[in-house]
Backbone as a ProteinNet text record, in pm:
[ID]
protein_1_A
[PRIMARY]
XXXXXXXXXXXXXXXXXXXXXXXXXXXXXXXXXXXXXXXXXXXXXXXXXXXXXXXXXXXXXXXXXXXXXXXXXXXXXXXXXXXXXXXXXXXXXXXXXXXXXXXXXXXXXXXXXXXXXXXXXXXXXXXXXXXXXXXXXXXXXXXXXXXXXXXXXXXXXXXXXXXXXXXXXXXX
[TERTIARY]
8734.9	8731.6	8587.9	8521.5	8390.4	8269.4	8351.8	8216.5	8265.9	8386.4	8439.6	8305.9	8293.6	8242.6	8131.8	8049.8	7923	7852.5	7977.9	7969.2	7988	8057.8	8033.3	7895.6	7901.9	7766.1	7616.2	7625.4	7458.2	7526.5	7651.5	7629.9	7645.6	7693.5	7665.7	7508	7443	7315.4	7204	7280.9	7225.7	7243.9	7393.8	7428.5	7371.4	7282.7	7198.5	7073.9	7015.6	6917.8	6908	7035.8	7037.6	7059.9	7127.1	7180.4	7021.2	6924.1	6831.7	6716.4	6741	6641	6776.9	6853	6977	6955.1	6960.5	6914.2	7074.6	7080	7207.9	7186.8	7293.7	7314.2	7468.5	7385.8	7499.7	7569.5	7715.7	7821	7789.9	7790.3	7766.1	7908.3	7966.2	8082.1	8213.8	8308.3	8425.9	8484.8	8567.3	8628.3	8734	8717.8	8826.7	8867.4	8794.2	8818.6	8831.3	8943.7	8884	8924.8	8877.8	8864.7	8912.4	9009.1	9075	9102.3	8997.2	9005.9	9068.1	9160.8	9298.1	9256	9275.2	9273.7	9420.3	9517.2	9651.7	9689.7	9572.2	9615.3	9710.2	9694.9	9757.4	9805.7	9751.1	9845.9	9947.2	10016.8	10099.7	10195.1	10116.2	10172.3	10104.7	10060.1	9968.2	10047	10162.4	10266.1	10283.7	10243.1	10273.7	10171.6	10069	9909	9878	9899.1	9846.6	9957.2	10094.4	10156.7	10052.4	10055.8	9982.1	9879.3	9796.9	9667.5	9710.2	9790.2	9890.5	9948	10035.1	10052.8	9971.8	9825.6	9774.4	9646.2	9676.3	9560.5	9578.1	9558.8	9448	9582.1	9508.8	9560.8	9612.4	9757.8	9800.8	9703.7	9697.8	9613.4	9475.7	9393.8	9254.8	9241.3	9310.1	9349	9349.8	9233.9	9228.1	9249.4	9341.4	9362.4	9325.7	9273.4	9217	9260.5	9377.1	9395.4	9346.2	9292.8	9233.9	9351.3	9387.6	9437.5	9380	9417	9329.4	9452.9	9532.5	9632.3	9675.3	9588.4	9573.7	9625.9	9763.8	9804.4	9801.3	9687.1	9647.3	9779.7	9905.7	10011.5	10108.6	10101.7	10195.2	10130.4	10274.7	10208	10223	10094.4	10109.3	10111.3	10149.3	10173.3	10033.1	9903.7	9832.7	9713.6	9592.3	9484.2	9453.4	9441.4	9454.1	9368.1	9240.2	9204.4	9185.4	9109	9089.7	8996.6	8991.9	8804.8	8789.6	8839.7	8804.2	8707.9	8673.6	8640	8462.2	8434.3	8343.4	8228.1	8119.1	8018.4	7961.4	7910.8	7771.4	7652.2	7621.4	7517.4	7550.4	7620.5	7704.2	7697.9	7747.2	7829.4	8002.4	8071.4	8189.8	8204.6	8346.2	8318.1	8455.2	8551.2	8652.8	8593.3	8670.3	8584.4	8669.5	8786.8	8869.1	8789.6	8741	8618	8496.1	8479	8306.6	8371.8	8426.9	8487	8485.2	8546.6	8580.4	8432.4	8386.8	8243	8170	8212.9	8072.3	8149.2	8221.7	8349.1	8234.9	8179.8	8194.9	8294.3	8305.1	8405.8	8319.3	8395.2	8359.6	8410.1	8461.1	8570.8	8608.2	8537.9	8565	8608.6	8747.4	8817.8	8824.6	8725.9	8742.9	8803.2	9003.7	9047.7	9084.6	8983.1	9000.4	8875.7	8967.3	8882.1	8860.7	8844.5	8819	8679	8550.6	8459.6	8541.3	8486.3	8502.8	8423.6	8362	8188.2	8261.2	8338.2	8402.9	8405.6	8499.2	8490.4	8370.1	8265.9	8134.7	8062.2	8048.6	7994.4	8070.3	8171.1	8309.4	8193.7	8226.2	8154	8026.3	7957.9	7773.3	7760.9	7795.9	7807	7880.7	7940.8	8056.6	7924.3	7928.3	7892.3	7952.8	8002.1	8087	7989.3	7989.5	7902.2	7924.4	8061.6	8083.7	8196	8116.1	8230.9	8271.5	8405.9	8495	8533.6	8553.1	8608.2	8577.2	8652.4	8674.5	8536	8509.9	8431.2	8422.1	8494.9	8513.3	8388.5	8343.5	8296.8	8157.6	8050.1	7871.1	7890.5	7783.4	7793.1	7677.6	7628.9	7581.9	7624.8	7745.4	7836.2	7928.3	7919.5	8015.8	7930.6	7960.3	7891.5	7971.7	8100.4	8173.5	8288.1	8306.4	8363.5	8517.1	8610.1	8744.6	8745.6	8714.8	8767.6	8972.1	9012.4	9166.8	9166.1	9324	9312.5	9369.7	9357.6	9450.7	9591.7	9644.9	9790	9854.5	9733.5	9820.1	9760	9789.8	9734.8	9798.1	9859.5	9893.2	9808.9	9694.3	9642.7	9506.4	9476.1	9348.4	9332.4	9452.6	9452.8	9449.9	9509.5	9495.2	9358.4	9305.9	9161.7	9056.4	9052.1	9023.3	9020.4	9116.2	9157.3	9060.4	9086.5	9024.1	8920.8	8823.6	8664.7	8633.5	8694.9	8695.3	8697.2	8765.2	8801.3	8654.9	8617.4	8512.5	8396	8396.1	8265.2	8277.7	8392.4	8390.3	8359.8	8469.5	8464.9	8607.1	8704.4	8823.1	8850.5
11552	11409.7	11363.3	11421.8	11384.8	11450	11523.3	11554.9	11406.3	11405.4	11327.8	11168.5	11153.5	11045.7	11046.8	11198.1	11156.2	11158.6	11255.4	11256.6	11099.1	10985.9	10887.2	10780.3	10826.4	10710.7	10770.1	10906.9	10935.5	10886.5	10896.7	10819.8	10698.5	10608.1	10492.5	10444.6	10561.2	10464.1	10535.2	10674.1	10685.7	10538.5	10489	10318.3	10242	10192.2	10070.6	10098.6	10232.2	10243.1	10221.6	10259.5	10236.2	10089.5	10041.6	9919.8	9835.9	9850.5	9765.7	9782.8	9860.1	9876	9893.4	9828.6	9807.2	9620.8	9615.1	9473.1	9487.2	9336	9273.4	9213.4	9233.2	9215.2	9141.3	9020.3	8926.4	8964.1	8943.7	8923	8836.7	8830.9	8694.7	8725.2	8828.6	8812.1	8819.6	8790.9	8731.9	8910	8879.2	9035.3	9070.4	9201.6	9286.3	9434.7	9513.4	9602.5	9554.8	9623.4	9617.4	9762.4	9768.6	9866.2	9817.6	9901.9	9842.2	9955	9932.1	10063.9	10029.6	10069.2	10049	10142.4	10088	10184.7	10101.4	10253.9	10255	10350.8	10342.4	10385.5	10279.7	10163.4	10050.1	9944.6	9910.7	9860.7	9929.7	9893.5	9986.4	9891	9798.5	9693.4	9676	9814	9811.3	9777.1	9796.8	9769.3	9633.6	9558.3	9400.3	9368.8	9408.1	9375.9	9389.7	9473	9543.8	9425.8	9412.8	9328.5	9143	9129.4	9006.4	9008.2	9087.3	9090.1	9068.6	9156.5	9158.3	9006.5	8953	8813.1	8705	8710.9	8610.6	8655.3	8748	8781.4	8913	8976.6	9139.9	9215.6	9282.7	9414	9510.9	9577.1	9691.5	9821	9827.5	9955.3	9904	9801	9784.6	9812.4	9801	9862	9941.9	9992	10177.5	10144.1	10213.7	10220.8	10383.2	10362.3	10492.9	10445.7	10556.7	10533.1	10581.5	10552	10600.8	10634.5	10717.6	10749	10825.8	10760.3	10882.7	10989.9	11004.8	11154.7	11156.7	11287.1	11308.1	11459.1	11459	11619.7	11657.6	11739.5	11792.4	11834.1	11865.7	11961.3	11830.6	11715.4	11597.4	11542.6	11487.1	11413.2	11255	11171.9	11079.4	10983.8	10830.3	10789.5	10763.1	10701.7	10688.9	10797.9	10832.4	10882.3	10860.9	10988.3	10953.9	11057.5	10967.4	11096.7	11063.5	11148.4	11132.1	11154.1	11154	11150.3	11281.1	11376.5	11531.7	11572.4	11416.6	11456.4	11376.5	11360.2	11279.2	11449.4	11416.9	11588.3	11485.5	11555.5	11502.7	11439	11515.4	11438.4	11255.9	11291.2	11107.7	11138.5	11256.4	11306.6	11308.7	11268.9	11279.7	11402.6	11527.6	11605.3	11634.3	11561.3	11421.1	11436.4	11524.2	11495.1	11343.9	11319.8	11182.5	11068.9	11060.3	10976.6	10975.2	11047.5	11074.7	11000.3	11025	10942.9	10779	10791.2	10649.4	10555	10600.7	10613.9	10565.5	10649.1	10657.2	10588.2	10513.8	10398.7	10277.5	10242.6	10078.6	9983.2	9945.6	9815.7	9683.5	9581.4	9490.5	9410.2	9467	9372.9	9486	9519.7	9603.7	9546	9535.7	9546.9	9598.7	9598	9664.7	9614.8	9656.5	9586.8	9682.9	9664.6	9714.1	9637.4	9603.9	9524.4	9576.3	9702.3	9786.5	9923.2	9878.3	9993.9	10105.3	10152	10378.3	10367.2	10464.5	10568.4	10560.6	10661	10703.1	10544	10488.1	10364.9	10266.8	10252.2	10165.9	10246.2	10371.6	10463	10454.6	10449	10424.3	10254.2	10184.1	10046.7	10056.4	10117.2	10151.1	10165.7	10296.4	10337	10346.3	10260.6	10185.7	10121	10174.9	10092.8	9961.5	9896.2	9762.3	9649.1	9604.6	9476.1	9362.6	9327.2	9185.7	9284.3	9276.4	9366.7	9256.7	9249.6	9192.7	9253.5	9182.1	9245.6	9166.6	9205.7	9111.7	9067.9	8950.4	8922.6	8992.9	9029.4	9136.8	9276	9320.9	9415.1	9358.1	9457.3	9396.9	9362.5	9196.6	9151.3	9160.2	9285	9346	9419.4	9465.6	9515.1	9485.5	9380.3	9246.7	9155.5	9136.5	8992.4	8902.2	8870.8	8798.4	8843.3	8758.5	8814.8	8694	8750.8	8638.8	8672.1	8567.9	8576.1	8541.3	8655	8644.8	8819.7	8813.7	8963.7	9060	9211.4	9234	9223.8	9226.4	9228.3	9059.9	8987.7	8832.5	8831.2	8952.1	8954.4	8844.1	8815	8645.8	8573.9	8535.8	8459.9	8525	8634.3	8718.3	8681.6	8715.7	8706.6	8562.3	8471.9	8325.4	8260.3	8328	8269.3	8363.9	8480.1	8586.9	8511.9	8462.7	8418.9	8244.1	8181.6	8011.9	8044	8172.1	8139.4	8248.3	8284.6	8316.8	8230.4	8154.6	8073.3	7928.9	7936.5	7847.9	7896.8	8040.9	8069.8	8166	8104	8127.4	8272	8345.4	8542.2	8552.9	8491.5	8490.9	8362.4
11132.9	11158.5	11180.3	11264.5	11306.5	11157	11086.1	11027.7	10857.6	10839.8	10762.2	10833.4	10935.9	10979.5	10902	10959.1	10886.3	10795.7	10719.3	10553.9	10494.6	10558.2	10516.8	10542.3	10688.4	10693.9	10655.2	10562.8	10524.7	10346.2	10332.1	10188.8	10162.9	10280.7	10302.5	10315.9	10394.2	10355.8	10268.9	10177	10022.8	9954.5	9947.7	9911.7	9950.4	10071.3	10104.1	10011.8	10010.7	9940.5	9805.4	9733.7	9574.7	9557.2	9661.5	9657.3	9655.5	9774.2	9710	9638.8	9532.6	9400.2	9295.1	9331	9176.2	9139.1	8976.5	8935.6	8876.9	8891.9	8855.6	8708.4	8623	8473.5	8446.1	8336.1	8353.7	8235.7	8197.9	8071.5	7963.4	7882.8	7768.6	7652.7	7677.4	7600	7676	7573.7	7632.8	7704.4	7816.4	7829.4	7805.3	7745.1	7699.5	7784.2	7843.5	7868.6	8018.4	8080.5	8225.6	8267.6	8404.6	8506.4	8606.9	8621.8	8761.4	8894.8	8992.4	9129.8	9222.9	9230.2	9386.2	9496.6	9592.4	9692.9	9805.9	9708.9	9761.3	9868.1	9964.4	10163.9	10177	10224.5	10209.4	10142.6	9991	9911.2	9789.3	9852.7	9774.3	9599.6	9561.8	9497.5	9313.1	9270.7	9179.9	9091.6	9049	8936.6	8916	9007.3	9005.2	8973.4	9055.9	9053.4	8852.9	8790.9	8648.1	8594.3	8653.2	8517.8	8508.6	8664.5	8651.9	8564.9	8570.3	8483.1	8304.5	8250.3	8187.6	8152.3	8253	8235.3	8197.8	8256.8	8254.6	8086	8032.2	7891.4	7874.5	7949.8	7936.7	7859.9	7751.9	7719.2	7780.5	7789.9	7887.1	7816	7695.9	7664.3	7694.8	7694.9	7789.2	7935.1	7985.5	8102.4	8157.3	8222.6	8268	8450.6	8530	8642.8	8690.4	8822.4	8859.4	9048.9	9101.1	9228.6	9364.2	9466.1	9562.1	9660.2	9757.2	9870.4	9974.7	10069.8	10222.9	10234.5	10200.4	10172.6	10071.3	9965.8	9866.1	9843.3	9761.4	9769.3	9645.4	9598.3	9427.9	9350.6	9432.6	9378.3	9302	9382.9	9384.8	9202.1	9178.4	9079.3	9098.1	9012	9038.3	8906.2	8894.6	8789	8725.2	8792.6	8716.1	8795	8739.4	8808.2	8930.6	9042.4	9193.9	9219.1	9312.6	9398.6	9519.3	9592.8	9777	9832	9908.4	9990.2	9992.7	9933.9	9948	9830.7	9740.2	9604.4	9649.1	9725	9779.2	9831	9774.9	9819.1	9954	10000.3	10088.4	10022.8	9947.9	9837.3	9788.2	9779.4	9754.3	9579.7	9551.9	9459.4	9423.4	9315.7	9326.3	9218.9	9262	9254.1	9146.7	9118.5	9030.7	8890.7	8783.4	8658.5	8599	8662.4	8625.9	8686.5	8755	8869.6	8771	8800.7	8698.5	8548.7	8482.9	8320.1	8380.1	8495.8	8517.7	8499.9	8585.2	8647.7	8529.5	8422.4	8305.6	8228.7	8193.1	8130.2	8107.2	7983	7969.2	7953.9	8125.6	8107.1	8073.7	8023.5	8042.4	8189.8	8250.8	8396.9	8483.1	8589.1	8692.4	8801.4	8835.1	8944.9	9066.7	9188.4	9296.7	9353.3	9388.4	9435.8	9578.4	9656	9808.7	9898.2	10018.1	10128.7	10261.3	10251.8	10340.7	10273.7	10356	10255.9	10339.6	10210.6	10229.8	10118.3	10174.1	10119.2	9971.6	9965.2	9804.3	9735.8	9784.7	9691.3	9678.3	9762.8	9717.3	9607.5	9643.2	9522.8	9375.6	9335.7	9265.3	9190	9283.1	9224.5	9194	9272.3	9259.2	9102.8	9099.5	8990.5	8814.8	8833.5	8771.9	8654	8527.8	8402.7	8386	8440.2	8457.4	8447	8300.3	8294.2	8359.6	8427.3	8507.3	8686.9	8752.8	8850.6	8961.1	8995.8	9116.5	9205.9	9314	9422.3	9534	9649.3	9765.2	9862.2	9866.6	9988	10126.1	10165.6	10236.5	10231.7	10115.9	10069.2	10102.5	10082.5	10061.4	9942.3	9952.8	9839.7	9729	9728.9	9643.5	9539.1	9562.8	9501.2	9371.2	9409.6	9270.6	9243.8	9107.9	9070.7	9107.4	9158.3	9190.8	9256.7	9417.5	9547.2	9519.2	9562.5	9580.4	9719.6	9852	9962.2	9971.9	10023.7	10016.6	10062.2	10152.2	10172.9	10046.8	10045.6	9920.6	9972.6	10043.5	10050.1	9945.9	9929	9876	9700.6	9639.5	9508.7	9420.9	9422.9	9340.8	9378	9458.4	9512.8	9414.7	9494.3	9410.1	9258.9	9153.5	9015.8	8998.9	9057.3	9009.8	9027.8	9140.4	9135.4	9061.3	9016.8	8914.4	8817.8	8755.2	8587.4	8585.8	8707.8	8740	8707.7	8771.1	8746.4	8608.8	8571.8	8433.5	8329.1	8368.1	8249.1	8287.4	8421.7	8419.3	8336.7	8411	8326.3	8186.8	8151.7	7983.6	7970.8	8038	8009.5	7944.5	7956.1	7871.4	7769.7
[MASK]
++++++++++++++++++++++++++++++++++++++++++++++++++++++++++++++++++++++++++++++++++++++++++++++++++++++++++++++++++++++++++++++++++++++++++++++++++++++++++++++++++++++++++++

């Protein structure tokens, strides 16, 4: 427990450091691919969450989902890609060759849909080839080019205002 602590806060502030010598890069085309990162400790609603996206444009085969959990059992199977903070080095390495693909993925639309940091998941976004990335106000807003204040538990709320400023700034 205690060493789990401080394996997060020296790669939390490996993350402040990358965070300020990282330059921000804007979209100019419409999006097609997305990336979408759950972190299902607590929401447990991704099936609704992916059809909305689904509903409102996006491709189900553009669509790559990759799931986070804080109890992660390697033996269990799961429906889409899942890993756990056991895949997290000290180095602020992920150790996940499904993570690392994710990781090295050009999306055009990266989804961080969790409002709670954990080390694993800011790194997950850090590092994320994601030419336009989202995710909750909640998070440092260094992280996203664009924050939806709303909690995740009210994802109808999240995707409707997702798709509004999309469509303002002409990405769909």
């Amino acid at each position: 427990m205690f060493l789990n602590f401080l394996k997060d806060f020296f790669v939390k502030r490996k993350l402040k450091k990358k965070l300020q010598s990282s330059k921000s890069s804007a979209l100019d085309k419409k999006i097609q691919t997305v990336g979408l990162l759950i972190d299902e400790s607590y929401f447990f609603q991704k099936e609704q969450l992916i059809a909305a996206l689904i509903a409102n444009g996006f491709l189900e085969k553009n669509i790559t989902t990759i799931v986070y959990r804080d109890k992660f059992k390697k033996k269990e199977s799961y429906a889409q890609p899942t890993f756990g903070p056991n895949q997290l080095q000290w180095n602020a390495q992920i150790s996940d060759a499904v993570v690392t693909d994710f990781v090295a993925t050009k999306f055009d639309l990266l989804v961080s849909y969790y409002d709670i940091e954990k080390a694993i998941l800011l790194l997950i976004t850090l590092q994320s080839q994601a030419d336009f990335k989202v995710g909750f106000s909640a998070i440092d807003n260094r992280l996203n080019h664009f924050m939806i204040t709303t909690n995740a538990e009210s994802f109808g709320v999240f995707v409707s205002e997702l798709f509004r400023y999309l469509k303002i700034l002409n990405k769909i």
